[in-house]
CSV table of C-alpha atoms in Angstrom, one decimal:
chain,number,residue,atom,x,y,z
P,1,MET,CA,108.1,111.3,49.6
P,2,PRO,CA,110.9,109.0,50.7
P,3,SER,CA,110.4,108.3,54.5
P,4,PHE,CA,112.3,109.4,57.3
P,5,PHE,CA,113.4,105.9,57.6
P,6,SER,CA,114.4,105.3,54.0
P,7,ARG,CA,116.4,108.0,54.1
P,8,LEU,CA,118.2,107.4,56.9
P,9,ALA,CA,118.8,104.0,55.7
P,10,ALA,CA,120.0,105.4,52.8
P,11,GLY,CA,122.2,107.9,53.8
P,12,LEU,CA,123.9,105.0,56.8
P,13,GLY,CA,124.5,103.2,53.8
P,14,ALA,CA,125.8,105.6,51.3
P,15,ALA,CA,128.3,106.7,54.2
P,16,ALA,CA,129.3,103.3,54.9
P,17,LEU,CA,130.2,102.9,51.3
P,18,VAL,CA,132.5,106.3,50.9
P,19,SER,CA,133.9,104.7,54.5
P,20,ALA,CA,134.5,101.8,53.2
P,21,ALA,CA,136.4,103.2,50.2
P,22,PRO,CA,140.1,102.8,50.5
P,23,ALA,CA,142.3,105.7,51.8
P,24,PRO,CA,145.1,107.6,50.3
P,25,ALA,CA,148.2,106.1,50.1
P,26,ASP,CA,149.4,108.5,52.6
P,27,PHE,CA,146.9,108.4,54.8
P,28,LYS,CA,148.8,108.8,58.2
P,29,ILE,CA,147.4,110.8,61.2
P,30,GLU,CA,149.6,113.7,61.8
P,31,ARG,CA,149.9,114.9,65.6
P,32,ARG,CA,150.6,118.5,66.0
P,33,ASP,CA,150.8,119.9,69.4
P,34,ILE,CA,147.7,122.4,70.2
P,35,SER,CA,148.1,124.8,73.0
P,36,GLN,CA,146.6,124.7,76.7
P,37,ASP,CA,144.6,127.4,76.0
P,38,LEU,CA,142.9,126.1,72.9
P,39,PHE,CA,142.5,122.6,74.8
P,40,ASP,CA,140.7,124.6,77.9
P,41,THR,CA,138.3,126.6,75.0
P,42,PHE,CA,137.4,123.2,73.3
P,43,THR,CA,136.5,121.7,76.6
P,44,LEU,CA,134.5,125.1,77.6
P,45,MET,CA,132.6,125.3,74.6
P,46,GLU,CA,131.7,121.3,74.1
P,47,GLN,CA,129.7,122.0,77.8
P,48,TYR,CA,128.0,125.2,75.9
P,49,ALA,CA,126.8,122.7,73.4
P,50,ALA,CA,125.6,120.2,75.5
P,51,ALA,CA,123.7,122.7,77.6
P,52,ALA,CA,121.9,123.4,74.6
P,53,TYR,CA,120.2,120.0,74.9
P,54,CYS,CA,119.0,120.8,78.6
P,55,PRO,CA,115.0,121.5,78.5
P,56,ASP,CA,115.7,124.5,81.2
P,57,ASN,CA,117.8,126.1,78.9
P,58,ASN,CA,115.4,126.3,76.2
P,59,ASP,CA,112.1,128.0,77.7
P,60,THR,CA,112.7,130.7,80.7
P,61,PRO,CA,114.9,133.7,79.0
P,62,ASP,CA,116.8,136.1,81.5
P,63,THR,CA,118.0,132.9,83.9
P,64,LYS,CA,121.1,131.2,84.8
P,65,LEU,CA,122.6,128.3,82.5
P,66,THR,CA,122.3,125.2,84.6
P,67,CYS,CA,122.7,121.1,83.4
P,68,ALA,CA,121.0,119.0,85.7
P,69,THR,CA,122.8,116.2,84.5
P,70,GLU,CA,126.0,117.7,85.7
P,71,ASN,CA,127.7,117.5,82.7
P,72,CYS,CA,128.5,121.4,81.8
P,73,PRO,CA,130.6,122.2,85.6
P,74,LEU,CA,132.6,125.1,83.6
P,75,VAL,CA,129.3,126.7,82.4
P,76,GLU,CA,127.5,126.3,85.8
P,77,ALA,CA,130.4,128.3,87.8
P,78,ALA,CA,130.8,131.0,85.1
P,79,ASN,CA,128.3,134.1,85.2
P,80,THR,CA,125.8,133.7,82.6
P,81,SER,CA,122.1,134.7,81.7
P,82,THR,CA,120.7,134.1,78.7
P,83,VAL,CA,119.2,136.9,76.4
P,84,SER,CA,117.1,134.5,74.3
P,85,GLU,CA,115.9,131.2,74.4
P,86,PHE,CA,114.2,129.2,71.6
P,87,GLU,CA,112.4,126.1,70.4
P,88,ASN,CA,109.3,124.6,69.2
P,89,SER,CA,109.7,126.3,65.6
P,90,LEU,CA,107.4,125.0,63.6
P,91,VAL,CA,109.3,123.3,60.9
P,92,THR,CA,112.2,121.6,62.1
P,93,ASP,CA,112.1,122.7,66.0
P,94,VAL,CA,115.3,124.3,65.9
P,95,THR,CA,116.5,124.9,69.7
P,96,GLY,CA,118.9,126.7,71.8
P,97,PHE,CA,119.7,129.8,74.0
P,98,VAL,CA,121.6,133.1,73.4
P,99,ALA,CA,123.6,134.2,76.4
P,100,THR,CA,126.4,136.2,78.3
P,101,ASP,CA,129.4,135.1,80.0
P,102,SER,CA,130.1,137.7,82.2
P,103,THR,CA,133.1,135.3,83.7
P,104,ASN,CA,134.6,134.8,80.5
P,105,ASN,CA,133.5,137.5,78.7
P,106,LEU,CA,131.8,135.7,76.1
P,107,ILE,CA,128.3,136.3,74.3
P,108,VAL,CA,127.4,132.2,73.2
P,109,VAL,CA,125.2,131.4,70.6
P,110,SER,CA,124.7,127.4,70.9
P,111,PHE,CA,122.2,125.4,69.3
P,112,ARG,CA,121.4,121.7,70.2
P,113,GLY,CA,121.3,118.8,68.2
P,114,SER,CA,118.8,116.6,67.3
P,115,GLY,CA,116.2,115.8,70.0
P,116,SER,CA,112.8,115.8,68.7
P,117,VAL,CA,111.1,114.3,65.3
P,118,ARG,CA,111.1,116.9,63.9
P,119,ASN,CA,115.0,117.8,64.3
P,120,TYR,CA,115.4,113.8,63.0
P,121,LEU,CA,113.6,115.1,59.9
P,122,ALA,CA,115.7,118.4,59.5
P,123,ASP,CA,118.4,115.9,59.6
P,124,PHE,CA,117.6,114.3,56.5
P,125,ASN,CA,115.9,116.7,54.5
P,126,PHE,CA,118.5,116.1,51.5
P,127,PRO,CA,117.9,118.5,49.2
P,128,ILE,CA,119.6,121.4,48.4
P,129,VAL,CA,118.2,125.2,48.6
P,130,SER,CA,119.8,128.3,48.1
P,131,ALA,CA,121.6,130.0,50.6
P,132,SER,CA,122.2,133.0,49.0
P,133,ASP,CA,121.9,135.2,52.1
P,134,ILE,CA,125.1,133.8,53.3
P,135,CYS,CA,127.1,133.8,49.8
P,136,ASP,CA,126.2,134.9,46.2
P,137,GLY,CA,125.3,132.0,44.0
P,138,CYS,CA,125.5,129.7,47.6
P,139,HIS,CA,123.6,126.8,48.2
P,140,ALA,CA,123.2,124.2,51.5
P,141,PHE,CA,121.8,121.2,53.1
P,142,GLY,CA,117.9,122.3,53.0
P,143,GLY,CA,117.2,120.8,56.2
P,144,PHE,CA,120.0,122.3,58.2
P,145,TYR,CA,119.4,125.8,56.4
P,146,THR,CA,115.7,125.5,56.5
P,147,ALA,CA,116.4,125.0,61.1
P,148,TRP,CA,119.1,127.7,60.4
P,149,THR,CA,116.4,130.6,59.0
P,150,GLU,CA,114.1,129.5,61.2
P,151,ALA,CA,115.9,130.9,64.4
P,152,ARG,CA,117.7,133.3,62.4
P,153,ASP,CA,115.9,136.6,63.1
P,154,GLY,CA,115.4,135.8,67.0
P,155,VAL,CA,118.9,135.1,67.3
P,156,LEU,CA,120.1,138.1,65.8
P,157,ASP,CA,118.4,140.6,67.3
P,158,ALA,CA,119.8,139.0,70.8
P,159,VAL,CA,123.3,139.1,69.4
P,160,LYS,CA,122.9,142.5,68.9
P,161,GLU,CA,121.4,143.4,72.3
P,162,ALA,CA,123.8,141.4,73.9
P,163,ALA,CA,126.6,142.9,71.8
P,164,ASP,CA,125.4,146.4,72.2
P,165,ALA,CA,125.4,146.3,76.1
P,166,ASN,CA,128.7,144.3,75.9
P,167,PRO,CA,130.9,145.4,73.3
P,168,ALA,CA,134.3,143.7,74.8
P,169,TYR,CA,133.0,140.5,74.9
P,170,LYS,CA,134.0,137.4,72.4
P,171,ILE,CA,131.2,136.4,70.3
P,172,VAL,CA,131.0,132.2,70.1
P,173,ALA,CA,128.7,130.1,67.7
P,174,VAL,CA,128.6,126.2,69.1
P,175,GLY,CA,126.6,123.2,68.6
P,176,HIS,CA,126.6,119.3,68.3
P,177,SER,CA,125.4,117.2,65.5
P,178,LEU,CA,122.6,119.0,63.6
P,179,GLY,CA,123.1,122.4,66.3
P,180,GLY,CA,126.7,122.2,64.6
P,181,ALA,CA,125.5,122.7,61.5
P,182,VAL,CA,123.3,125.3,62.5
P,183,ALA,CA,125.7,127.2,64.4
P,184,VAL,CA,128.0,126.9,61.4
P,185,PHE,CA,125.1,129.4,59.7
P,186,ALA,CA,124.9,131.0,62.4
P,187,ALA,CA,128.5,132.2,62.6
P,188,ALA,CA,128.7,132.9,59.0
P,189,GLN,CA,125.2,135.3,58.6
P,190,LEU,CA,127.1,136.9,61.4
P,191,ARG,CA,130.6,137.5,60.4
P,192,ASN,CA,128.5,138.3,57.2
P,193,ASP,CA,126.6,141.4,59.5
P,194,GLY,CA,130.4,142.8,60.6
P,195,TYR,CA,130.6,141.1,63.8
P,196,ALA,CA,134.1,138.9,64.8
P,197,VAL,CA,132.6,135.3,65.3
P,198,GLU,CA,134.5,131.9,66.6
P,199,LEU,CA,132.9,128.4,65.7
P,200,TYR,CA,133.1,125.3,67.6
P,201,SER,CA,131.3,122.3,66.5
P,202,PHE,CA,131.2,118.8,67.3
P,203,GLY,CA,129.9,115.7,65.5
P,204,GLN,CA,129.1,118.4,62.8
P,205,PRO,CA,127.9,117.0,59.3
P,206,ARG,CA,128.4,118.4,56.2
P,207,ILE,CA,126.4,121.4,55.4
P,208,GLY,CA,126.7,121.8,51.5
P,209,PRO,CA,128.7,122.2,48.3
P,210,SER,CA,132.0,123.3,48.2
P,211,LYS,CA,131.1,126.8,47.0
P,212,ILE,CA,129.0,127.7,50.7
P,213,SER,CA,131.8,125.8,52.7
P,214,GLU,CA,134.9,127.1,51.0
P,215,TYR,CA,133.4,130.5,51.8
P,216,ILE,CA,132.6,129.9,55.5
P,217,SER,CA,136.5,128.2,55.7
P,218,ASN,CA,137.8,131.5,54.1
P,219,GLN,CA,135.9,133.3,56.9
P,220,GLY,CA,138.5,132.0,59.6
P,221,SER,CA,138.2,130.8,63.2
P,222,ASN,CA,136.4,127.7,62.8
P,223,PHE,CA,137.0,124.6,64.8
P,224,ARG,CA,135.5,121.9,64.0
P,225,VAL,CA,135.7,119.0,66.3
P,226,THR,CA,135.1,115.2,65.3
P,227,HIS,CA,135.7,112.0,67.2
P,228,LYS,CA,137.4,108.6,65.9
P,229,ALA,CA,134.5,106.7,64.2
P,230,ASP,CA,131.4,108.7,64.7
P,231,PRO,CA,129.4,108.7,61.4
P,232,VAL,CA,127.6,111.9,61.7
P,233,PRO,CA,130.4,113.9,60.4
P,234,ARG,CA,130.6,111.6,57.0
P,235,LEU,CA,126.8,112.8,56.5
P,236,PRO,CA,125.2,114.0,54.1
P,237,PRO,CA,128.0,111.5,51.9
P,238,ILE,CA,130.8,113.3,49.8
P,239,ALA,CA,129.1,110.8,46.8
P,240,LEU,CA,126.2,113.4,47.2
P,241,GLY,CA,128.4,116.3,46.4
P,242,PHE,CA,128.9,117.4,49.9
P,243,VAL,CA,131.8,118.9,52.2
P,244,HIS,CA,132.9,120.5,55.1
P,245,ILE,CA,134.2,123.1,56.3
P,246,SER,CA,138.3,123.8,57.8
P,247,PRO,CA,139.6,123.0,59.5
P,248,GLU,CA,138.9,119.4,61.8
P,249,TYR,CA,139.9,118.7,65.1
P,250,TYR,CA,140.0,115.1,65.5
P,251,LEU,CA,139.6,113.5,69.0
P,252,ASP,CA,141.5,109.7,68.5
P,253,VAL,CA,140.6,108.5,72.1
P,254,GLY,CA,137.8,106.1,73.1
P,255,ASN,CA,134.3,106.4,74.2
P,256,ASP,CA,134.0,107.7,78.3
P,257,GLU,CA,137.7,108.2,78.2
P,258,GLU,CA,138.9,111.5,79.0
P,259,VAL,CA,140.1,113.6,76.5
P,260,THR,CA,144.2,115.2,76.8
P,261,LEU,CA,146.2,117.2,74.6
P,262,GLU,CA,148.2,114.2,73.2
P,263,ASP,CA,144.7,112.7,72.1
P,264,ILE,CA,144.0,115.6,69.6
P,265,GLU,CA,145.5,115.8,66.0
P,266,GLY,CA,145.0,119.1,64.2
P,267,PRO,CA,144.3,121.7,62.2
P,268,LEU,CA,143.3,118.9,59.9
P,269,GLU,CA,143.1,121.3,56.5
P,270,GLY,CA,140.9,121.1,53.4
P,271,SER,CA,137.1,120.1,52.7
P,272,ILE,CA,138.1,116.4,52.4
P,273,ASN,CA,140.8,115.2,54.4
P,274,PHE,CA,141.3,111.4,54.9
P,275,LYS,CA,143.5,112.0,57.7
P,276,GLY,CA,140.8,112.7,60.4
P,277,ASN,CA,137.7,111.1,60.7
P,278,THR,CA,136.4,111.1,57.0
P,279,GLY,CA,139.6,108.2,57.2
P,280,ASN,CA,138.5,106.2,59.7
P,281,LEU,CA,136.7,103.1,58.4
P,282,LYS,CA,134.9,102.1,61.2
P,283,ILE,CA,131.2,103.4,62.6
P,284,ASP,CA,130.9,104.0,66.2
P,285,PHE,CA,127.1,105.6,67.0
P,286,ASP,CA,128.2,105.9,70.6
P,287,ALA,CA,131.3,108.3,69.6
P,288,HIS,CA,128.9,110.8,68.5
P,289,GLY,CA,127.7,111.0,72.2
P,290,TRP,CA,131.1,111.7,73.5
P,291,TYR,CA,132.8,114.8,73.4
P,292,PHE,CA,134.9,115.7,76.2
P,293,GLY,CA,131.9,114.2,77.6
P,294,ASN,CA,128.8,112.9,77.4
P,295,ILE,CA,127.8,115.7,75.3
P,296,SER,CA,124.0,114.6,74.7
P,297,ILE,CA,123.2,113.5,78.1
P,298,CYS,CA,120.4,116.0,78.5
P,299,ARG,CA,118.7,115.5,75.6
P,300,PRO,CA,114.5,114.5,75.8
P,301,ASP,CA,113.3,111.6,74.4
P,302,VAL,CA,113.7,112.1,70.8
P,303,PHE,CA,110.9,110.2,69.9
P,304,GLU,CA,108.4,111.9,71.8
P,305,PHE,CA,106.0,114.1,70.0
P,306,LYS,CA,105.4,116.9,71.3
P,307,LYS,CA,101.9,119.1,71.3
P,308,ARG,CA,102.8,121.1,68.5
P,309,ASP,CA,103.9,117.8,66.5
P,310,VAL,CA,100.7,116.8,65.6
P,311,TYR,CA,97.9,118.9,64.3
P,312,ARG,CA,94.5,117.3,63.3
P,313,GLY,CA,95.8,114.0,63.6
P,314,THR,CA,98.6,114.7,61.1
P,315,VAL,CA,102.5,115.3,61.6
P,316,VAL,CA,104.0,118.6,61.0
P,317,LEU,CA,107.3,118.3,59.3
């Protein structure tokens, strides 16, 4: 079996080759005005995605959401309560929460990005697997879909509980990086189950081949946000048959800079669109951590094994 590091190198190398390929002759970013309401929603949803990185929001249900790193002030100002918090799943360590927000009338399903060794192994589990639970004959990236299936039953039960108690609340699925990919599947499944769900992902990698990506795109209410030369949305590579859900909203602003309405380009339509992140010819890992703020600053040490990562002297993958 290829090692994690060899897969990482192969993935980044392939992404670099794709990025280095000439963009279409008509490559030109087209700015379209987005509304102040959508901008404000992006800001709030980014903070909900950031909150999933904070350990205090992953293991103490029925509590108010907090961010010790002070990067989710809008979330902390809202009247929130977690319905379910989850972490430490055996295979992928999928982590996050389902919460209600009575200030904004929301039910929020939020997934953390990579925050453990098992998360990173899930990130680079490249083989595709059946995703027929989402759509007939569909397949998806193995690591991301496995993460969703580990969280699925608990998330669906928690959303049902919250929705039954708060039928007028809007349901949103959010996540950054790996968490964004898992949020895609959560939104798709919940929609299949009859819920109206808005999806907000930040720095999300590609989740599968064209069939499943197009199916989820056609469900609507998707808001996929990317940032300049963030390399993660270019993984897994197009060369391996992976494409994105649509549309994309591209942040054309530097790291550690305040995002304004004028910095956002979109919606950029299509599963392969060179007018946003895919057409950016650079690789900037720091860009992956900056989405309206330092989105992953609450993350624990990603190379620190937890007790459940080791069983009888062997790593549990």
